[in-house]
Amino acid sequence: DAKTTQPPSMDCAEGRAANLPCNHSTISGNEYVYWYRQIHSQGPQYIIHGLKNNETNEMASLIITEDRKSSTLILPHATLRDTAVYYCIVRVAGAAGNKLTFGGGTRVLVKP
Amino acid sequence: NAGVTQTPKFQVLKTGQSMTLQCAQDMNHEYMSWYRQDPGMGLRLIHYSVGAGITDQGEVPNGYNVSRSTTEDFPLRLLSAAPSQTSVYFCASSYSRLAGGGHEQFFGPGTRLTVL
């Protein structure tokens, strides 16, 4: 699985958009970009995934650059409940039981 | 659906004791996995299963055994607990790619284990 690089932490104001960057310069053509988050010692929660195109769901938007070497997760209107560690993971879908390789993630603190 | 359930929520063991962490899912997922998370770290894969009767090792399998006799259950056994196994253990499940899934994994609430 390709390695990812994320900033260790970032702050965000409540109600504003939070833009979380992720670098994955060694990504292969068949690897997807996944985002999960973990809220204070709970089990990780799936947010969104993408291959080439930008994606949006009820939680967030995922913007992937044309060369696929980096991506940005956008939380459009951050709330206090979005305070969590966010993990960017790159892997082949379905491989090895869908295993996830977690790095350090980005610790996001949403402030009032 | 209850989703992914784990028992117990908390457990304290003495060095050398054995125990089984239980994991069950009611979503008919083919894939199930066990991860551990040490303080301040990301999750690391211990063992995984792609279906009943099929298991394989992950990144940190030493000291743990698994079996998958049914689709629903995937217990994790600690053979002889050591202080280095003090951690939070998470179970996860997902559909296979053949079933049209392979993207979203569902995690349980975790079991917090302390080995003295």
PDB file of C-alpha atoms in Angstrom:
ATOM      1  CA  ASP A   1       0.000   0.000   0.000  1.00  0.00           C
ATOM      2  CA  ALA A   2       1.198   3.506  -0.796  1.00  0.00           C
ATOM      3  CA  LYS A   3       2.477   5.621   2.054  1.00  0.00           C
ATOM      4  CA  THR A   4       0.628   8.806   3.012  1.00  0.00           C
ATOM      5  CA  THR A   5       1.784  12.019   4.660  1.00  0.00           C
ATOM      6  CA  GLN A   6      -0.543  14.222   6.709  1.00  0.00           C
ATOM      7  CA  PRO A   7       0.065  17.222   8.970  1.00  0.00           C
ATOM      8  CA  PRO A   8       0.004  16.083  12.613  1.00  0.00           C
ATOM      9  CA  SER A   9      -2.563  18.618  13.753  1.00  0.00           C
ATOM     10  CA  MET A  10      -4.742  21.541  12.727  1.00  0.00           C
ATOM     11  CA  ASP A  11      -7.335  23.807  14.266  1.00  0.00           C
ATOM     12  CA  CYS A  12     -10.579  24.892  12.680  1.00  0.00           C
ATOM     13  CA  ALA A  13     -13.256  27.398  13.666  1.00  0.00           C
ATOM     14  CA  GLU A  14     -16.748  26.061  14.214  1.00  0.00           C
ATOM     15  CA  GLY A  15     -18.944  26.698  11.182  1.00  0.00           C
ATOM     16  CA  ARG A  16     -16.025  27.158   8.830  1.00  0.00           C
ATOM     17  CA  ALA A  17     -14.777  24.676   6.259  1.00  0.00           C
ATOM     18  CA  ALA A  18     -11.942  22.376   7.319  1.00  0.00           C
ATOM     19  CA  ASN A  19      -9.510  21.399   4.559  1.00  0.00           C
ATOM     20  CA  LEU A  20      -7.354  18.386   5.424  1.00  0.00           C
ATOM     21  CA  PRO A  21      -4.447  17.674   3.042  1.00  0.00           C
ATOM     22  CA  CYS A  22      -2.857  14.315   2.297  1.00  0.00           C
ATOM     23  CA  ASN A  23       0.148  13.496   0.141  1.00  0.00           C
ATOM     24  CA  HIS A  24       0.397  10.085  -1.525  1.00  0.00           C
ATOM     25  CA  SER A  25       3.009  10.591  -4.226  1.00  0.00           C
ATOM     26  CA  THR A  26       3.692   6.844  -4.701  1.00  0.00           C
ATOM     27  CA  ILE A  27       0.059   5.867  -5.289  1.00  0.00           C
ATOM     28  CA  SER A  28      -0.537   3.169  -7.891  1.00  0.00           C
ATOM     29  CA  GLY A  29      -3.173   3.244 -10.593  1.00  0.00           C
ATOM     30  CA  ASN A  30      -5.444   0.733  -8.875  1.00  0.00           C
ATOM     31  CA  GLU A  31      -5.212   2.215  -5.384  1.00  0.00           C
ATOM     32  CA  TYR A  32      -8.077   4.141  -3.858  1.00  0.00           C
ATOM     33  CA  VAL A  33      -7.869   7.026  -1.401  1.00  0.00           C
ATOM     34  CA  TYR A  34      -9.868   6.469   1.793  1.00  0.00           C
ATOM     35  CA  TRP A  35     -10.606   8.769   4.705  1.00  0.00           C
ATOM     36  CA  TYR A  36     -11.557   7.573   8.166  1.00  0.00           C
ATOM     37  CA  ARG A  37     -11.838   9.429  11.430  1.00  0.00           C
ATOM     38  CA  GLN A  38     -11.594   8.376  15.054  1.00  0.00           C
ATOM     39  CA  ILE A  39     -13.432  10.350  17.697  1.00  0.00           C
ATOM     40  CA  HIS A  40     -11.850  10.078  21.137  1.00  0.00           C
ATOM     41  CA  SER A  41     -10.986   6.363  21.399  1.00  0.00           C
ATOM     42  CA  GLN A  42     -14.106   5.177  19.575  1.00  0.00           C
ATOM     43  CA  GLY A  43     -13.781   2.792  16.657  1.00  0.00           C
ATOM     44  CA  PRO A  44     -12.733   4.458  13.399  1.00  0.00           C
ATOM     45  CA  GLN A  45     -15.545   5.704  11.174  1.00  0.00           C
ATOM     46  CA  TYR A  46     -15.515   5.616   7.388  1.00  0.00           C
ATOM     47  CA  ILE A  47     -15.955   9.036   5.769  1.00  0.00           C
ATOM     48  CA  ILE A  48     -15.418   8.812   2.026  1.00  0.00           C
ATOM     49  CA  HIS A  49     -13.275   7.257  -0.687  1.00  0.00           C
ATOM     50  CA  GLY A  50     -12.276   7.983  -4.287  1.00  0.00           C
ATOM     51  CA  LEU A  51     -10.172   6.738  -7.171  1.00  0.00           C
ATOM     52  CA  LYS A  52      -9.787   9.578  -9.679  1.00  0.00           C
ATOM     53  CA  ASN A  53     -12.829  11.797  -9.563  1.00  0.00           C
ATOM     54  CA  ASN A  54     -13.864  14.168  -6.839  1.00  0.00           C
ATOM     55  CA  GLU A  55     -16.463  12.707  -4.515  1.00  0.00           C
ATOM     56  CA  THR A  56     -19.070  14.135  -2.174  1.00  0.00           C
ATOM     57  CA  ASN A  57     -21.372  12.570   0.370  1.00  0.00           C
ATOM     58  CA  GLU A  58     -23.365  13.782   3.334  1.00  0.00           C
ATOM     59  CA  MET A  59     -20.272  13.997   5.523  1.00  0.00           C
ATOM     60  CA  ALA A  60     -17.556  15.474   3.342  1.00  0.00           C
ATOM     61  CA  SER A  61     -16.027  16.131  -0.061  1.00  0.00           C
ATOM     62  CA  LEU A  62     -12.869  14.544  -1.421  1.00  0.00           C
ATOM     63  CA  ILE A  63     -10.765  16.405  -3.960  1.00  0.00           C
ATOM     64  CA  ILE A  64      -8.075  14.351  -5.733  1.00  0.00           C
ATOM     65  CA  THR A  65      -5.477  16.088  -7.887  1.00  0.00           C
ATOM     66  CA  GLU A  66      -5.253  15.148 -11.550  1.00  0.00           C
ATOM     67  CA  ASP A  67      -1.936  13.332 -11.044  1.00  0.00           C
ATOM     68  CA  ARG A  68      -3.459  11.601  -7.974  1.00  0.00           C
ATOM     69  CA  LYS A  69      -0.396  12.389  -5.872  1.00  0.00           C
ATOM     70  CA  SER A  70      -2.360  14.320  -3.274  1.00  0.00           C
ATOM     71  CA  SER A  71      -5.889  14.836  -2.031  1.00  0.00           C
ATOM     72  CA  THR A  72      -7.897  17.084   0.277  1.00  0.00           C
ATOM     73  CA  LEU A  73     -10.763  16.147   2.546  1.00  0.00           C
ATOM     74  CA  ILE A  74     -13.206  19.002   3.025  1.00  0.00           C
ATOM     75  CA  LEU A  75     -15.599  19.210   5.950  1.00  0.00           C
ATOM     76  CA  PRO A  76     -17.881  21.985   4.678  1.00  0.00           C
ATOM     77  CA  HIS A  77     -19.202  23.315   7.996  1.00  0.00           C
ATOM     78  CA  ALA A  78     -17.156  21.980  10.870  1.00  0.00           C
ATOM     79  CA  THR A  79     -18.914  21.377  14.187  1.00  0.00           C
ATOM     80  CA  LEU A  80     -17.501  20.626  17.615  1.00  0.00           C
ATOM     81  CA  ARG A  81     -18.439  16.974  17.035  1.00  0.00           C
ATOM     82  CA  ASP A  82     -15.973  16.854  14.131  1.00  0.00           C
ATOM     83  CA  THR A  83     -13.065  17.059  16.576  1.00  0.00           C
ATOM     84  CA  ALA A  84     -11.217  13.817  15.878  1.00  0.00           C
ATOM     85  CA  VAL A  85      -8.131  12.228  14.364  1.00  0.00           C
ATOM     86  CA  TYR A  86      -8.503  11.966  10.583  1.00  0.00           C
ATOM     87  CA  TYR A  87      -6.686   9.231   8.699  1.00  0.00           C
ATOM     88  CA  CYS A  88      -5.889   9.250   4.987  1.00  0.00           C
ATOM     89  CA  ILE A  89      -5.287   5.704   3.717  1.00  0.00           C
ATOM     90  CA  VAL A  90      -4.342   4.482   0.265  1.00  0.00           C
ATOM     91  CA  ARG A  91      -4.900   0.852  -0.734  1.00  0.00           C
ATOM     92  CA  VAL A  92      -6.195  -1.538  -3.361  1.00  0.00           C
ATOM     93  CA  ALA A  93      -9.890  -2.182  -2.749  1.00  0.00           C
ATOM     94  CA  GLY A  94     -10.582  -5.730  -1.635  1.00  0.00           C
ATOM     95  CA  ALA A  95      -6.974  -6.726  -1.072  1.00  0.00           C
ATOM     96  CA  ALA A  96      -6.041  -8.751   2.036  1.00  0.00           C
ATOM     97  CA  GLY A  97      -9.461  -8.624   3.576  1.00  0.00           C
ATOM     98  CA  ASN A  98      -9.757  -4.886   2.965  1.00  0.00           C
ATOM     99  CA  LYS A  99      -6.962  -4.273   5.450  1.00  0.00           C
ATOM    100  CA  LEU A 100      -6.312  -0.668   6.426  1.00  0.00           C
ATOM    101  CA  THR A 101      -2.820   0.638   7.211  1.00  0.00           C
ATOM    102  CA  PHE A 102      -3.155   3.579   9.592  1.00  0.00           C
ATOM    103  CA  GLY A 103      -0.484   6.253   9.825  1.00  0.00           C
ATOM    104  CA  GLY A 104      -0.364   9.038  12.377  1.00  0.00           C
ATOM    105  CA  GLY A 105      -3.332  10.952  10.983  1.00  0.00           C
ATOM    106  CA  THR A 106      -4.228  14.608  11.521  1.00  0.00           C
ATOM    107  CA  ARG A 107      -5.609  15.628  14.879  1.00  0.00           C
ATOM    108  CA  VAL A 108      -8.328  18.184  14.142  1.00  0.00           C
ATOM    109  CA  LEU A 109      -9.577  20.449  16.900  1.00  0.00           C
ATOM    110  CA  VAL A 110     -12.724  22.413  16.108  1.00  0.00           C
ATOM    111  CA  LYS A 111     -12.942  25.518  18.282  1.00  0.00           C
ATOM    112  CA  PRO A 112     -16.046  27.558  19.138  1.00  0.00           C
TER     113      PRO A 112
ATOM    114  CA  ASN B   1     -28.854  -4.088  12.866  1.00  0.00           C
ATOM    115  CA  ALA B   2     -26.559  -4.060  15.871  1.00  0.00           C
ATOM    116  CA  GLY B   3     -23.550  -3.668  13.560  1.00  0.00           C
ATOM    117  CA  VAL B   4     -20.227  -4.859  14.990  1.00  0.00           C
ATOM    118  CA  THR B   5     -20.329  -5.779  18.668  1.00  0.00           C
ATOM    119  CA  GLN B   6     -17.393  -6.546  20.951  1.00  0.00           C
ATOM    120  CA  THR B   7     -17.242  -8.034  24.425  1.00  0.00           C
ATOM    121  CA  PRO B   8     -15.997  -7.339  26.993  1.00  0.00           C
ATOM    122  CA  LYS B   9     -15.604  -3.535  26.960  1.00  0.00           C
ATOM    123  CA  PHE B  10     -12.851  -3.666  29.585  1.00  0.00           C
ATOM    124  CA  GLN B  11     -10.613  -6.454  30.845  1.00  0.00           C
ATOM    125  CA  VAL B  12      -7.694  -6.726  33.256  1.00  0.00           C
ATOM    126  CA  LEU B  13      -5.458  -9.794  33.067  1.00  0.00           C
ATOM    127  CA  LYS B  14      -2.397 -10.993  34.880  1.00  0.00           C
ATOM    128  CA  THR B  15       0.696 -11.959  32.927  1.00  0.00           C
ATOM    129  CA  GLY B  16       0.378 -15.495  31.612  1.00  0.00           C
ATOM    130  CA  GLN B  17      -3.404 -15.651  31.683  1.00  0.00           C
ATOM    131  CA  SER B  18      -5.354 -16.465  28.532  1.00  0.00           C
ATOM    132  CA  MET B  19      -8.634 -15.045  27.324  1.00  0.00           C
ATOM    133  CA  THR B  20     -10.842 -14.628  24.287  1.00  0.00           C
ATOM    134  CA  LEU B  21     -12.096 -11.319  22.952  1.00  0.00           C
ATOM    135  CA  GLN B  22     -15.422 -11.710  21.227  1.00  0.00           C
ATOM    136  CA  CYS B  23     -16.508 -10.019  18.010  1.00  0.00           C
ATOM    137  CA  ALA B  24     -19.784 -10.469  16.171  1.00  0.00           C
ATOM    138  CA  GLN B  25     -21.479  -8.774  13.223  1.00  0.00           C
ATOM    139  CA  ASP B  26     -25.009  -9.122  11.889  1.00  0.00           C
ATOM    140  CA  MET B  27     -24.485  -7.596   8.443  1.00  0.00           C
ATOM    141  CA  ASN B  28     -23.493 -10.839   6.683  1.00  0.00           C
ATOM    142  CA  HIS B  29     -20.047  -9.417   5.912  1.00  0.00           C
ATOM    143  CA  GLU B  30     -17.511 -11.806   4.448  1.00  0.00           C
ATOM    144  CA  TYR B  31     -14.468  -9.938   5.709  1.00  0.00           C
ATOM    145  CA  MET B  32     -13.569  -9.483   9.374  1.00  0.00           C
ATOM    146  CA  SER B  33     -10.406  -8.142  10.992  1.00  0.00           C
ATOM    147  CA  TRP B  34      -8.778  -7.489  14.344  1.00  0.00           C
ATOM    148  CA  TYR B  35      -6.668  -4.400  15.030  1.00  0.00           C
ATOM    149  CA  ARG B  36      -4.859  -3.148  18.090  1.00  0.00           C
ATOM    150  CA  GLN B  37      -4.227   0.471  18.981  1.00  0.00           C
ATOM    151  CA  ASP B  38      -1.522   1.468  21.425  1.00  0.00           C
ATOM    152  CA  PRO B  39      -1.650   4.898  23.107  1.00  0.00           C
ATOM    153  CA  GLY B  40      -1.064   7.752  20.649  1.00  0.00           C
ATOM    154  CA  MET B  41      -0.665   5.385  17.712  1.00  0.00           C
ATOM    155  CA  GLY B  42      -2.672   4.342  14.691  1.00  0.00           C
ATOM    156  CA  LEU B  43      -4.338   0.946  14.441  1.00  0.00           C
ATOM    157  CA  ARG B  44      -2.284  -2.102  13.439  1.00  0.00           C
ATOM    158  CA  LEU B  45      -3.732  -5.236  11.857  1.00  0.00           C
ATOM    159  CA  ILE B  46      -3.411  -8.459  13.888  1.00  0.00           C
ATOM    160  CA  HIS B  47      -5.378 -11.065  11.912  1.00  0.00           C
ATOM    161  CA  TYR B  48      -8.051 -11.034   9.274  1.00  0.00           C
ATOM    162  CA  SER B  49     -10.526 -13.408   7.636  1.00  0.00           C
ATOM    163  CA  VAL B  50     -12.041 -13.334   4.155  1.00  0.00           C
ATOM    164  CA  GLY B  51     -14.728 -15.885   4.978  1.00  0.00           C
ATOM    165  CA  ALA B  52     -15.740 -18.732   7.270  1.00  0.00           C
ATOM    166  CA  GLY B  53     -12.839 -21.128   7.677  1.00  0.00           C
ATOM    167  CA  ILE B  54     -10.260 -18.759   6.163  1.00  0.00           C
ATOM    168  CA  THR B  55      -7.902 -16.635   8.254  1.00  0.00           C
ATOM    169  CA  ASP B  56      -4.557 -14.955   7.665  1.00  0.00           C
ATOM    170  CA  GLN B  57      -1.958 -12.985   9.591  1.00  0.00           C
ATOM    171  CA  GLY B  58      -1.691  -9.245   9.610  1.00  0.00           C
ATOM    172  CA  GLU B  59       1.122  -6.974  10.698  1.00  0.00           C
ATOM    173  CA  VAL B  60       1.386  -8.003  14.385  1.00  0.00           C
ATOM    174  CA  PRO B  61       0.054 -11.596  14.796  1.00  0.00           C
ATOM    175  CA  ASN B  62       2.438 -12.960  17.445  1.00  0.00           C
ATOM    176  CA  GLY B  63       0.718 -13.987  20.669  1.00  0.00           C
ATOM    177  CA  TYR B  64      -2.752 -14.121  19.121  1.00  0.00           C
ATOM    178  CA  ASN B  65      -4.890 -16.830  17.558  1.00  0.00           C
ATOM    179  CA  VAL B  66      -8.091 -16.536  15.563  1.00  0.00           C
ATOM    180  CA  SER B  67     -10.666 -18.830  14.023  1.00  0.00           C
ATOM    181  CA  ARG B  68     -13.742 -18.204  11.878  1.00  0.00           C
ATOM    182  CA  SER B  69     -16.255 -21.016  12.184  1.00  0.00           C
ATOM    183  CA  THR B  70     -19.258 -18.853  11.238  1.00  0.00           C
ATOM    184  CA  THR B  71     -19.772 -15.743   9.122  1.00  0.00           C
ATOM    185  CA  GLU B  72     -20.983 -13.802  12.155  1.00  0.00           C
ATOM    186  CA  ASP B  73     -18.236 -14.439  14.714  1.00  0.00           C
ATOM    187  CA  PHE B  74     -14.491 -13.811  14.758  1.00  0.00           C
ATOM    188  CA  PRO B  75     -12.986 -14.350  18.234  1.00  0.00           C
ATOM    189  CA  LEU B  76      -9.438 -13.298  19.115  1.00  0.00           C
ATOM    190  CA  ARG B  77      -7.540 -15.464  21.593  1.00  0.00           C
ATOM    191  CA  LEU B  78      -4.636 -14.289  23.716  1.00  0.00           C
ATOM    192  CA  LEU B  79      -2.642 -17.414  24.481  1.00  0.00           C
ATOM    193  CA  SER B  80      -0.460 -16.159  27.342  1.00  0.00           C
ATOM    194  CA  ALA B  81      -1.018 -12.485  28.065  1.00  0.00           C
ATOM    195  CA  ALA B  82       1.983 -10.170  28.341  1.00  0.00           C
ATOM    196  CA  PRO B  83       2.178  -6.501  29.425  1.00  0.00           C
ATOM    197  CA  SER B  84       3.106  -5.620  25.822  1.00  0.00           C
ATOM    198  CA  GLN B  85      -0.408  -6.679  24.819  1.00  0.00           C
ATOM    199  CA  THR B  86      -1.959  -3.882  26.867  1.00  0.00           C
ATOM    200  CA  SER B  87      -3.893  -2.037  24.202  1.00  0.00           C
ATOM    201  CA  VAL B  88      -7.311  -1.237  22.782  1.00  0.00           C
ATOM    202  CA  TYR B  89      -8.565  -3.921  20.425  1.00  0.00           C
ATOM    203  CA  PHE B  90     -10.924  -3.151  17.571  1.00  0.00           C
ATOM    204  CA  CYS B  91     -12.825  -5.586  15.403  1.00  0.00           C
ATOM    205  CA  ALA B  92     -13.963  -4.578  11.915  1.00  0.00           C
ATOM    206  CA  SER B  93     -16.057  -6.087   9.143  1.00  0.00           C
ATOM    207  CA  SER B  94     -16.876  -5.340   5.510  1.00  0.00           C
ATOM    208  CA  TYR B  95     -18.319  -6.767   2.340  1.00  0.00           C
ATOM    209  CA  SER B  96     -16.012  -8.362  -0.170  1.00  0.00           C
ATOM    210  CA  ARG B  97     -15.378  -6.857  -3.606  1.00  0.00           C
ATOM    211  CA  LEU B  98     -17.305  -9.724  -5.180  1.00  0.00           C
ATOM    212  CA  ALA B  99     -20.332  -8.694  -3.156  1.00  0.00           C
ATOM    213  CA  GLY B 100     -20.061  -5.176  -4.514  1.00  0.00           C
ATOM    214  CA  GLY B 101     -18.366  -3.757  -1.463  1.00  0.00           C
ATOM    215  CA  GLY B 102     -14.730  -3.650  -0.455  1.00  0.00           C
ATOM    216  CA  HIS B 103     -14.673   0.013   0.468  1.00  0.00           C
ATOM    217  CA  GLU B 104     -16.332   0.834   3.761  1.00  0.00           C
ATOM    218  CA  GLN B 105     -15.235  -0.981   6.906  1.00  0.00           C
ATOM    219  CA  PHE B 106     -17.383  -0.989  10.022  1.00  0.00           C
ATOM    220  CA  PHE B 107     -15.625  -0.942  13.369  1.00  0.00           C
ATOM    221  CA  GLY B 108     -16.771  -2.110  16.770  1.00  0.00           C
ATOM    222  CA  PRO B 109     -16.514   0.027  19.933  1.00  0.00           C
ATOM    223  CA  GLY B 110     -13.323  -1.664  21.125  1.00  0.00           C
ATOM    224  CA  THR B 111     -12.111  -3.726  24.090  1.00  0.00           C
ATOM    225  CA  ARG B 112      -9.702  -2.029  26.471  1.00  0.00           C
ATOM    226  CA  LEU B 113      -7.254  -4.616  27.778  1.00  0.00           C
ATOM    227  CA  THR B 114      -4.720  -4.146  30.550  1.00  0.00           C
ATOM    228  CA  VAL B 115      -2.165  -6.832  31.320  1.00  0.00           C
ATOM    229  CA  LEU B 116      -0.446  -6.502  34.690  1.00  0.00           C
TER     230      LEU B 116
END
